[in-house]
Amino acid sequence: MLVFLLRRLAVALSVVFTVSVVAFLLLHLSGDLALAIAGPEASPEQVAQVRVQFGLDKPLVVQYAHWLADAAHFDFGRSFYFRETVAALVIERMPVTLTLGAIALGVALAIAIPLGVLAAVKRGSWIDRTALIFCALGQAIPTFWLGLSLIILFAVNLRWLPVSGSATWAHFVLPSVALGWYAVPAVMRLTRNGMLDVLASDYIRTARAKGLRWPTVLFKHALRNAVVPVVALAAVQFGFMLGGSIVVEAVFSMQGLGHLAWEAIGRKDFPVVQAIVMLLAAIYIALTLLADLLNAWLDPRIRVA
């Protein structure tokens, strides 16, 4: 297990390093950062002064080395627009994004797991086919379109929920549904396939032959084993949701990391954009590593694969 852990950890660190290089290069090659900071009306002398002030006159390799060394100490510099440290901005906005992602994951699991169990029990029936069609629609509908549709229906027409913001629990209802919707198909299909495999196993037939009640067999024996892979998938889906929150937070004007990234991109606030990209990528990679370790702990065959 230790060898497996070290091998997966090395892969995760290499991916983090690759993401940092790609993000740094893309941002610095997207335009003249000194001109973006100084403004379009700045004189060439002012642009040159800004370039020297922020170290943009140095080679990219040197700039990246300095940025990576500072980022290792959680120092991502200062925001060009907000005029405060990037770390303070991220810490301030992070709770909203984490809360939104956690609620969205809960919504996805609450819908997908019962639907997957029902589809497996009623395999081949209209219920099974309807569930599969529901999954296809879940992946086909864009998140931003679903969010706008929810706003029009529940906030504008029915006036049941607020349109935007993140002040109360009610502000998280519509964004959580919009964000969690995309994760429902993957979790539902995995639950359905897992239940089908478990229901066809020998120990389930033995349990039914002993006269155990069907609900006991279904929920205590079958579901308990079928949802094990869902736990690992949920960790990966949570990482996807944190990244996808950029669109949802922009639609619902929630003051989280996603909305901060949207503002920073529009204002060419590159230190903020780079920090958010790195942070979300690191969280996703960490969750993926956790899922790999959990799968290896549950299934020893994976350790020698």
PDB file of C-alpha atoms in Angstrom, residues 17-290:
ATOM      1  CA  PHE A  17       3.547  21.041 -11.618  1.00  0.00           C
ATOM      2  CA  THR A  18       2.331  20.647 -15.210  1.00  0.00           C
ATOM      3  CA  VAL A  19      -0.848  22.610 -14.486  1.00  0.00           C
ATOM      4  CA  SER A  20       1.164  25.402 -12.883  1.00  0.00           C
ATOM      5  CA  VAL A  21       3.448  25.658 -15.928  1.00  0.00           C
ATOM      6  CA  VAL A  22       0.569  25.635 -18.410  1.00  0.00           C
ATOM      7  CA  ALA A  23      -1.460  28.186 -16.430  1.00  0.00           C
ATOM      8  CA  PHE A  24       1.554  30.476 -16.058  1.00  0.00           C
ATOM      9  CA  LEU A  25       2.428  30.338 -19.742  1.00  0.00           C
ATOM     10  CA  LEU A  26      -1.130  30.796 -20.988  1.00  0.00           C
ATOM     11  CA  LEU A  27      -1.691  33.855 -18.835  1.00  0.00           C
ATOM     12  CA  HIS A  28       1.628  35.451 -19.672  1.00  0.00           C
ATOM     13  CA  LEU A  29       1.341  34.728 -23.381  1.00  0.00           C
ATOM     14  CA  SER A  30      -2.235  36.053 -23.603  1.00  0.00           C
ATOM     15  CA  GLY A  31      -1.033  39.652 -23.801  1.00  0.00           C
ATOM     16  CA  ASP A  32       1.252  42.299 -22.380  1.00  0.00           C
ATOM     17  CA  LEU A  33       0.678  42.138 -18.613  1.00  0.00           C
ATOM     18  CA  ALA A  34       2.479  45.451 -18.059  1.00  0.00           C
ATOM     19  CA  LEU A  35       0.112  47.176 -20.482  1.00  0.00           C
ATOM     20  CA  ALA A  36      -2.891  45.530 -18.822  1.00  0.00           C
ATOM     21  CA  ILE A  37      -1.762  46.786 -15.412  1.00  0.00           C
ATOM     22  CA  ALA A  38      -0.837  50.287 -16.524  1.00  0.00           C
ATOM     23  CA  GLY A  39      -3.917  50.736 -18.693  1.00  0.00           C
ATOM     24  CA  PRO A  40      -4.392  51.380 -22.412  1.00  0.00           C
ATOM     25  CA  GLU A  41      -3.808  55.114 -22.008  1.00  0.00           C
ATOM     26  CA  ALA A  42      -0.444  54.749 -20.248  1.00  0.00           C
ATOM     27  CA  SER A  43       2.665  56.115 -21.878  1.00  0.00           C
ATOM     28  CA  PRO A  44       5.499  53.801 -22.954  1.00  0.00           C
ATOM     29  CA  GLU A  45       7.561  55.088 -20.022  1.00  0.00           C
ATOM     30  CA  GLN A  46       4.811  54.183 -17.553  1.00  0.00           C
ATOM     31  CA  VAL A  47       4.439  50.734 -19.095  1.00  0.00           C
ATOM     32  CA  ALA A  48       8.180  50.180 -18.846  1.00  0.00           C
ATOM     33  CA  GLN A  49       8.114  51.292 -15.199  1.00  0.00           C
ATOM     34  CA  VAL A  50       5.316  48.847 -14.421  1.00  0.00           C
ATOM     35  CA  ARG A  51       7.197  46.077 -16.210  1.00  0.00           C
ATOM     36  CA  VAL A  52      10.240  46.653 -14.001  1.00  0.00           C
ATOM     37  CA  GLN A  53       8.126  47.072 -10.839  1.00  0.00           C
ATOM     38  CA  PHE A  54       6.400  43.700 -11.226  1.00  0.00           C
ATOM     39  CA  GLY A  55       9.458  41.885 -12.575  1.00  0.00           C
ATOM     40  CA  LEU A  56       7.912  41.401 -16.001  1.00  0.00           C
ATOM     41  CA  ASP A  57      11.142  42.443 -17.684  1.00  0.00           C
ATOM     42  CA  LYS A  58      12.812  39.203 -16.589  1.00  0.00           C
ATOM     43  CA  PRO A  59      12.760  35.945 -18.611  1.00  0.00           C
ATOM     44  CA  LEU A  60       9.678  33.777 -18.239  1.00  0.00           C
ATOM     45  CA  VAL A  61      11.689  31.020 -16.585  1.00  0.00           C
ATOM     46  CA  VAL A  62      12.878  33.411 -13.872  1.00  0.00           C
ATOM     47  CA  GLN A  63       9.363  34.823 -13.414  1.00  0.00           C
ATOM     48  CA  TYR A  64       7.912  31.330 -13.061  1.00  0.00           C
ATOM     49  CA  ALA A  65      10.583  30.272 -10.567  1.00  0.00           C
ATOM     50  CA  HIS A  66       9.854  33.324  -8.399  1.00  0.00           C
ATOM     51  CA  TRP A  67       6.108  32.774  -8.627  1.00  0.00           C
ATOM     52  CA  LEU A  68       6.397  29.055  -7.801  1.00  0.00           C
ATOM     53  CA  ALA A  69       8.618  29.769  -4.798  1.00  0.00           C
ATOM     54  CA  ASP A  70       6.123  32.310  -3.470  1.00  0.00           C
ATOM     55  CA  ALA A  71       3.139  30.050  -4.224  1.00  0.00           C
ATOM     56  CA  ALA A  72       4.765  27.264  -2.206  1.00  0.00           C
ATOM     57  CA  HIS A  73       4.436  29.612   0.781  1.00  0.00           C
ATOM     58  CA  PHE A  74       0.839  30.505  -0.194  1.00  0.00           C
ATOM     59  CA  ASP A  75       1.945  33.922  -1.380  1.00  0.00           C
ATOM     60  CA  PHE A  76       0.232  34.597  -4.711  1.00  0.00           C
ATOM     61  CA  GLY A  77       1.065  38.284  -4.837  1.00  0.00           C
ATOM     62  CA  ARG A  78      -1.338  41.217  -4.864  1.00  0.00           C
ATOM     63  CA  SER A  79      -4.412  41.754  -6.976  1.00  0.00           C
ATOM     64  CA  PHE A  80      -4.026  44.350  -9.724  1.00  0.00           C
ATOM     65  CA  TYR A  81      -7.644  45.470  -9.363  1.00  0.00           C
ATOM     66  CA  PHE A  82      -8.648  44.884  -5.724  1.00  0.00           C
ATOM     67  CA  ARG A  83      -5.301  46.156  -4.382  1.00  0.00           C
ATOM     68  CA  GLU A  84      -5.041  43.502  -1.678  1.00  0.00           C
ATOM     69  CA  THR A  85      -3.323  40.171  -1.337  1.00  0.00           C
ATOM     70  CA  VAL A  86      -4.653  37.356  -3.494  1.00  0.00           C
ATOM     71  CA  ALA A  87      -4.557  34.974  -0.522  1.00  0.00           C
ATOM     72  CA  ALA A  88      -6.922  37.237   1.435  1.00  0.00           C
ATOM     73  CA  LEU A  89      -9.357  37.378  -1.488  1.00  0.00           C
ATOM     74  CA  VAL A  90      -9.300  33.603  -1.903  1.00  0.00           C
ATOM     75  CA  ILE A  91      -9.821  32.952   1.817  1.00  0.00           C
ATOM     76  CA  GLU A  92     -12.723  35.396   1.862  1.00  0.00           C
ATOM     77  CA  ARG A  93     -14.522  33.828  -1.117  1.00  0.00           C
ATOM     78  CA  MET A  94     -13.670  30.151  -0.540  1.00  0.00           C
ATOM     79  CA  PRO A  95     -16.439  29.328   2.012  1.00  0.00           C
ATOM     80  CA  VAL A  96     -19.189  30.207  -0.473  1.00  0.00           C
ATOM     81  CA  THR A  97     -17.743  27.926  -3.157  1.00  0.00           C
ATOM     82  CA  LEU A  98     -17.136  25.032  -0.755  1.00  0.00           C
ATOM     83  CA  THR A  99     -20.665  25.352   0.658  1.00  0.00           C
ATOM     84  CA  LEU A 100     -22.159  25.448  -2.834  1.00  0.00           C
ATOM     85  CA  GLY A 101     -20.138  22.408  -3.932  1.00  0.00           C
ATOM     86  CA  ALA A 102     -21.053  20.398  -0.819  1.00  0.00           C
ATOM     87  CA  ILE A 103     -24.780  21.127  -1.151  1.00  0.00           C
ATOM     88  CA  ALA A 104     -24.707  20.421  -4.893  1.00  0.00           C
ATOM     89  CA  LEU A 105     -23.013  17.077  -4.257  1.00  0.00           C
ATOM     90  CA  GLY A 106     -25.635  16.231  -1.649  1.00  0.00           C
ATOM     91  CA  VAL A 107     -28.409  17.102  -4.112  1.00  0.00           C
ATOM     92  CA  ALA A 108     -26.802  14.942  -6.813  1.00  0.00           C
ATOM     93  CA  LEU A 109     -26.410  11.943  -4.501  1.00  0.00           C
ATOM     94  CA  ALA A 110     -29.938  12.320  -3.123  1.00  0.00           C
ATOM     95  CA  ILE A 111     -31.354  12.158  -6.652  1.00  0.00           C
ATOM     96  CA  ALA A 112     -28.946   9.752  -8.361  1.00  0.00           C
ATOM     97  CA  ILE A 113     -28.638   6.923  -5.812  1.00  0.00           C
ATOM     98  CA  PRO A 114     -32.381   6.247  -5.334  1.00  0.00           C
ATOM     99  CA  LEU A 115     -32.914   6.605  -9.091  1.00  0.00           C
ATOM    100  CA  GLY A 116     -30.090   4.153  -9.810  1.00  0.00           C
ATOM    101  CA  VAL A 117     -31.450   1.630  -7.321  1.00  0.00           C
ATOM    102  CA  LEU A 118     -34.944   1.916  -8.754  1.00  0.00           C
ATOM    103  CA  ALA A 119     -33.672   1.530 -12.327  1.00  0.00           C
ATOM    104  CA  ALA A 120     -31.720  -1.599 -11.368  1.00  0.00           C
ATOM    105  CA  VAL A 121     -34.647  -3.190  -9.537  1.00  0.00           C
ATOM    106  CA  LYS A 122     -36.986  -2.408 -12.447  1.00  0.00           C
ATOM    107  CA  ARG A 123     -34.459  -3.325 -15.137  1.00  0.00           C
ATOM    108  CA  GLY A 124     -35.907  -3.251 -18.647  1.00  0.00           C
ATOM    109  CA  SER A 125     -39.119  -1.551 -17.555  1.00  0.00           C
ATOM    110  CA  TRP A 126     -40.378   1.906 -18.461  1.00  0.00           C
ATOM    111  CA  ILE A 127     -38.934   3.152 -15.178  1.00  0.00           C
ATOM    112  CA  ASP A 128     -35.460   1.982 -16.218  1.00  0.00           C
ATOM    113  CA  ARG A 129     -35.773   3.553 -19.664  1.00  0.00           C
ATOM    114  CA  THR A 130     -37.094   6.810 -18.193  1.00  0.00           C
ATOM    115  CA  ALA A 131     -34.157   6.955 -15.796  1.00  0.00           C
ATOM    116  CA  LEU A 132     -31.683   6.451 -18.643  1.00  0.00           C
ATOM    117  CA  ILE A 133     -33.384   9.197 -20.674  1.00  0.00           C
ATOM    118  CA  PHE A 134     -33.211  11.431 -17.610  1.00  0.00           C
ATOM    119  CA  CYS A 135     -29.464  10.790 -17.445  1.00  0.00           C
ATOM    120  CA  ALA A 136     -29.025  11.670 -21.099  1.00  0.00           C
ATOM    121  CA  LEU A 137     -30.881  14.941 -20.563  1.00  0.00           C
ATOM    122  CA  GLY A 138     -28.741  15.656 -17.518  1.00  0.00           C
ATOM    123  CA  GLN A 139     -25.584  15.581 -19.596  1.00  0.00           C
ATOM    124  CA  ALA A 140     -27.106  17.371 -22.592  1.00  0.00           C
ATOM    125  CA  ILE A 141     -28.486  20.425 -20.761  1.00  0.00           C
ATOM    126  CA  PRO A 142     -25.840  23.137 -20.221  1.00  0.00           C
ATOM    127  CA  THR A 143     -25.430  24.276 -16.639  1.00  0.00           C
ATOM    128  CA  PHE A 144     -25.839  27.962 -17.420  1.00  0.00           C
ATOM    129  CA  TRP A 145     -29.067  27.305 -19.376  1.00  0.00           C
ATOM    130  CA  LEU A 146     -30.494  25.252 -16.526  1.00  0.00           C
ATOM    131  CA  GLY A 147     -29.542  27.975 -14.051  1.00  0.00           C
ATOM    132  CA  LEU A 148     -31.257  30.680 -16.091  1.00  0.00           C
ATOM    133  CA  SER A 149     -34.343  28.481 -16.507  1.00  0.00           C
ATOM    134  CA  LEU A 150     -34.529  27.913 -12.742  1.00  0.00           C
ATOM    135  CA  ILE A 151     -34.243  31.661 -12.147  1.00  0.00           C
ATOM    136  CA  ILE A 152     -37.070  32.419 -14.583  1.00  0.00           C
ATOM    137  CA  LEU A 153     -39.359  29.738 -13.125  1.00  0.00           C
ATOM    138  CA  PHE A 154     -38.747  29.802  -9.369  1.00  0.00           C
ATOM    139  CA  ALA A 155     -37.393  33.312  -8.788  1.00  0.00           C
ATOM    140  CA  VAL A 156     -39.077  35.522 -11.396  1.00  0.00           C
ATOM    141  CA  ASN A 157     -42.417  33.824 -12.075  1.00  0.00           C
ATOM    142  CA  LEU A 158     -43.185  31.978  -8.825  1.00  0.00           C
ATOM    143  CA  ARG A 159     -41.088  34.232  -6.542  1.00  0.00           C
ATOM    144  CA  TRP A 160     -40.308  31.319  -4.235  1.00  0.00           C
ATOM    145  CA  LEU A 161     -36.545  31.804  -4.080  1.00  0.00           C
ATOM    146  CA  PRO A 162     -34.107  34.723  -4.450  1.00  0.00           C
ATOM    147  CA  VAL A 163     -32.531  35.471  -7.808  1.00  0.00           C
ATOM    148  CA  SER A 164     -28.934  36.055  -6.743  1.00  0.00           C
ATOM    149  CA  GLY A 165     -26.584  36.374  -3.801  1.00  0.00           C
ATOM    150  CA  SER A 166     -25.374  34.058  -1.044  1.00  0.00           C
ATOM    151  CA  ALA A 167     -26.624  35.652   2.170  1.00  0.00           C
ATOM    152  CA  THR A 168     -29.034  32.924   3.314  1.00  0.00           C
ATOM    153  CA  TRP A 169     -29.635  29.208   2.770  1.00  0.00           C
ATOM    154  CA  ALA A 170     -32.372  30.038   0.263  1.00  0.00           C
ATOM    155  CA  HIS A 171     -29.768  31.621  -2.031  1.00  0.00           C
ATOM    156  CA  PHE A 172     -28.029  28.239  -2.361  1.00  0.00           C
ATOM    157  CA  VAL A 173     -31.074  26.212  -3.457  1.00  0.00           C
ATOM    158  CA  LEU A 174     -31.227  27.064  -7.164  1.00  0.00           C
ATOM    159  CA  PRO A 175     -27.435  27.197  -7.712  1.00  0.00           C
ATOM    160  CA  SER A 176     -27.010  23.833  -5.977  1.00  0.00           C
ATOM    161  CA  VAL A 177     -29.624  22.197  -8.203  1.00  0.00           C
ATOM    162  CA  ALA A 178     -28.057  23.714 -11.327  1.00  0.00           C
ATOM    163  CA  LEU A 179     -24.558  22.632 -10.301  1.00  0.00           C
ATOM    164  CA  GLY A 180     -25.492  19.193  -9.003  1.00  0.00           C
ATOM    165  CA  TRP A 181     -27.610  18.299 -12.032  1.00  0.00           C
ATOM    166  CA  TYR A 182     -24.593  17.503 -14.191  1.00  0.00           C
ATOM    167  CA  ALA A 183     -23.261  14.953 -11.676  1.00  0.00           C
ATOM    168  CA  VAL A 184     -26.531  12.998 -11.482  1.00  0.00           C
ATOM    169  CA  PRO A 185     -26.066  10.911 -14.683  1.00  0.00           C
ATOM    170  CA  ALA A 186     -22.617   9.560 -13.762  1.00  0.00           C
ATOM    171  CA  VAL A 187     -23.611   8.659 -10.197  1.00  0.00           C
ATOM    172  CA  MET A 188     -26.943   7.188 -11.312  1.00  0.00           C
ATOM    173  CA  ARG A 189     -25.385   4.940 -13.969  1.00  0.00           C
ATOM    174  CA  LEU A 190     -22.662   3.731 -11.592  1.00  0.00           C
ATOM    175  CA  THR A 191     -25.253   2.965  -8.907  1.00  0.00           C
ATOM    176  CA  ARG A 192     -27.465   1.148 -11.418  1.00  0.00           C
ATOM    177  CA  ASN A 193     -24.619  -0.976 -12.800  1.00  0.00           C
ATOM    178  CA  GLY A 194     -23.339  -1.745  -9.323  1.00  0.00           C
ATOM    179  CA  MET A 195     -26.780  -2.803  -8.137  1.00  0.00           C
ATOM    180  CA  LEU A 196     -27.253  -5.038 -11.191  1.00  0.00           C
ATOM    181  CA  ASP A 197     -23.949  -6.803 -10.482  1.00  0.00           C
ATOM    182  CA  VAL A 198     -24.705  -7.232  -6.793  1.00  0.00           C
ATOM    183  CA  LEU A 199     -28.287  -8.418  -7.302  1.00  0.00           C
ATOM    184  CA  ALA A 200     -26.982 -11.162  -9.610  1.00  0.00           C
ATOM    185  CA  SER A 201     -24.432 -12.416  -7.068  1.00  0.00           C
ATOM    186  CA  ASP A 202     -24.701 -15.672  -5.125  1.00  0.00           C
ATOM    187  CA  TYR A 203     -24.943 -14.187  -1.639  1.00  0.00           C
ATOM    188  CA  ILE A 204     -28.027 -12.160  -2.620  1.00  0.00           C
ATOM    189  CA  ARG A 205     -29.730 -15.318  -3.882  1.00  0.00           C
ATOM    190  CA  THR A 206     -28.730 -17.043  -0.645  1.00  0.00           C
ATOM    191  CA  ALA A 207     -30.149 -14.220   1.437  1.00  0.00           C
ATOM    192  CA  ARG A 208     -33.446 -14.389  -0.427  1.00  0.00           C
ATOM    193  CA  ALA A 209     -33.489 -18.188  -0.120  1.00  0.00           C
ATOM    194  CA  LYS A 210     -33.186 -17.848   3.653  1.00  0.00           C
ATOM    195  CA  GLY A 211     -36.428 -15.900   3.638  1.00  0.00           C
ATOM    196  CA  LEU A 212     -35.085 -12.420   4.385  1.00  0.00           C
ATOM    197  CA  ARG A 213     -37.463  -9.604   3.554  1.00  0.00           C
ATOM    198  CA  TRP A 214     -36.807  -7.956   0.186  1.00  0.00           C
ATOM    199  CA  PRO A 215     -36.216  -4.456   1.637  1.00  0.00           C
ATOM    200  CA  THR A 216     -33.609  -5.948   3.988  1.00  0.00           C
ATOM    201  CA  VAL A 217     -31.861  -7.740   1.137  1.00  0.00           C
ATOM    202  CA  LEU A 218     -32.009  -4.663  -1.073  1.00  0.00           C
ATOM    203  CA  PHE A 219     -30.811  -1.977   1.323  1.00  0.00           C
ATOM    204  CA  LYS A 220     -28.757  -3.843   3.926  1.00  0.00           C
ATOM    205  CA  HIS A 221     -26.920  -6.284   1.650  1.00  0.00           C
ATOM    206  CA  ALA A 222     -27.120  -5.116  -1.956  1.00  0.00           C
ATOM    207  CA  LEU A 223     -26.999  -1.325  -1.708  1.00  0.00           C
ATOM    208  CA  ARG A 224     -24.315  -1.417   0.956  1.00  0.00           C
ATOM    209  CA  ASN A 225     -21.894  -3.059  -1.481  1.00  0.00           C
ATOM    210  CA  ALA A 226     -23.101  -1.367  -4.649  1.00  0.00           C
ATOM    211  CA  VAL A 227     -22.470   2.188  -3.446  1.00  0.00           C
ATOM    212  CA  VAL A 228     -18.824   1.600  -2.533  1.00  0.00           C
ATOM    213  CA  PRO A 229     -17.546   2.860  -5.932  1.00  0.00           C
ATOM    214  CA  VAL A 230     -19.941   5.809  -5.666  1.00  0.00           C
ATOM    215  CA  VAL A 231     -17.974   7.091  -2.682  1.00  0.00           C
ATOM    216  CA  ALA A 232     -14.835   7.389  -4.794  1.00  0.00           C
ATOM    217  CA  LEU A 233     -16.773   8.914  -7.689  1.00  0.00           C
ATOM    218  CA  ALA A 234     -18.332  11.472  -5.346  1.00  0.00           C
ATOM    219  CA  ALA A 235     -14.885  12.788  -4.434  1.00  0.00           C
ATOM    220  CA  VAL A 236     -14.032  13.313  -8.101  1.00  0.00           C
ATOM    221  CA  GLN A 237     -17.421  14.884  -8.829  1.00  0.00           C
ATOM    222  CA  PHE A 238     -16.901  17.317  -5.955  1.00  0.00           C
ATOM    223  CA  GLY A 239     -13.739  18.511  -7.666  1.00  0.00           C
ATOM    224  CA  PHE A 240     -15.654  18.932 -10.928  1.00  0.00           C
ATOM    225  CA  MET A 241     -18.285  20.968  -9.106  1.00  0.00           C
ATOM    226  CA  LEU A 242     -15.743  23.339  -7.620  1.00  0.00           C
ATOM    227  CA  GLY A 243     -14.419  24.006 -11.115  1.00  0.00           C
ATOM    228  CA  GLY A 244     -17.910  24.260 -12.589  1.00  0.00           C
ATOM    229  CA  SER A 245     -18.938  26.756  -9.921  1.00  0.00           C
ATOM    230  CA  ILE A 246     -17.357  29.507 -12.040  1.00  0.00           C
ATOM    231  CA  VAL A 247     -20.314  29.409 -14.442  1.00  0.00           C
ATOM    232  CA  VAL A 248     -22.975  28.891 -11.775  1.00  0.00           C
ATOM    233  CA  GLU A 249     -21.676  31.640  -9.499  1.00  0.00           C
ATOM    234  CA  ALA A 250     -21.543  34.041 -12.432  1.00  0.00           C
ATOM    235  CA  VAL A 251     -25.168  33.242 -13.343  1.00  0.00           C
ATOM    236  CA  PHE A 252     -26.438  33.632  -9.766  1.00  0.00           C
ATOM    237  CA  SER A 253     -24.006  36.435  -8.763  1.00  0.00           C
ATOM    238  CA  MET A 254     -22.699  34.502  -5.773  1.00  0.00           C
ATOM    239  CA  GLN A 255     -19.606  35.977  -4.167  1.00  0.00           C
ATOM    240  CA  GLY A 256     -17.461  32.877  -4.284  1.00  0.00           C
ATOM    241  CA  LEU A 257     -14.280  31.817  -6.028  1.00  0.00           C
ATOM    242  CA  GLY A 258     -16.108  31.293  -9.319  1.00  0.00           C
ATOM    243  CA  HIS A 259     -17.480  34.837  -9.373  1.00  0.00           C
ATOM    244  CA  LEU A 260     -14.080  36.154  -8.311  1.00  0.00           C
ATOM    245  CA  ALA A 261     -12.470  34.314 -11.236  1.00  0.00           C
ATOM    246  CA  TRP A 262     -15.066  35.743 -13.628  1.00  0.00           C
ATOM    247  CA  GLU A 263     -14.377  39.263 -12.352  1.00  0.00           C
ATOM    248  CA  ALA A 264     -10.616  38.766 -12.518  1.00  0.00           C
ATOM    249  CA  ILE A 265     -10.738  37.495 -16.106  1.00  0.00           C
ATOM    250  CA  GLY A 266     -12.812  40.472 -17.221  1.00  0.00           C
ATOM    251  CA  ARG A 267     -10.441  42.908 -15.516  1.00  0.00           C
ATOM    252  CA  LYS A 268      -7.258  41.087 -16.549  1.00  0.00           C
ATOM    253  CA  ASP A 269      -6.328  40.563 -12.915  1.00  0.00           C
ATOM    254  CA  PHE A 270      -3.847  37.798 -13.731  1.00  0.00           C
ATOM    255  CA  PRO A 271      -2.505  37.033 -10.214  1.00  0.00           C
ATOM    256  CA  VAL A 272      -6.049  36.264  -9.040  1.00  0.00           C
ATOM    257  CA  VAL A 273      -6.849  34.127 -12.084  1.00  0.00           C
ATOM    258  CA  GLN A 274      -3.638  32.165 -11.753  1.00  0.00           C
ATOM    259  CA  ALA A 275      -4.147  31.548  -8.032  1.00  0.00           C
ATOM    260  CA  ILE A 276      -7.716  30.325  -8.522  1.00  0.00           C
ATOM    261  CA  VAL A 277      -6.724  28.030 -11.397  1.00  0.00           C
ATOM    262  CA  MET A 278      -3.943  26.529  -9.310  1.00  0.00           C
ATOM    263  CA  LEU A 279      -6.093  26.176  -6.202  1.00  0.00           C
ATOM    264  CA  LEU A 280      -9.003  24.476  -7.984  1.00  0.00           C
ATOM    265  CA  ALA A 281      -6.618  22.225  -9.911  1.00  0.00           C
ATOM    266  CA  ALA A 282      -4.815  21.248  -6.695  1.00  0.00           C
ATOM    267  CA  ILE A 283      -8.112  20.482  -4.936  1.00  0.00           C
ATOM    268  CA  TYR A 284      -9.310  18.362  -7.856  1.00  0.00           C
ATOM    269  CA  ILE A 285      -6.017  16.452  -8.029  1.00  0.00           C
ATOM    270  CA  ALA A 286      -6.077  15.896  -4.262  1.00  0.00           C
ATOM    271  CA  LEU A 287      -9.633  14.561  -4.447  1.00  0.00           C
ATOM    272  CA  THR A 288      -8.679  12.286  -7.338  1.00  0.00           C
ATOM    273  CA  LEU A 289      -5.728  10.985  -5.318  1.00  0.00           C
ATOM    274  CA  LEU A 290      -8.034  10.389  -2.368  1.00  0.00           C
TER     275      LEU A 290
END
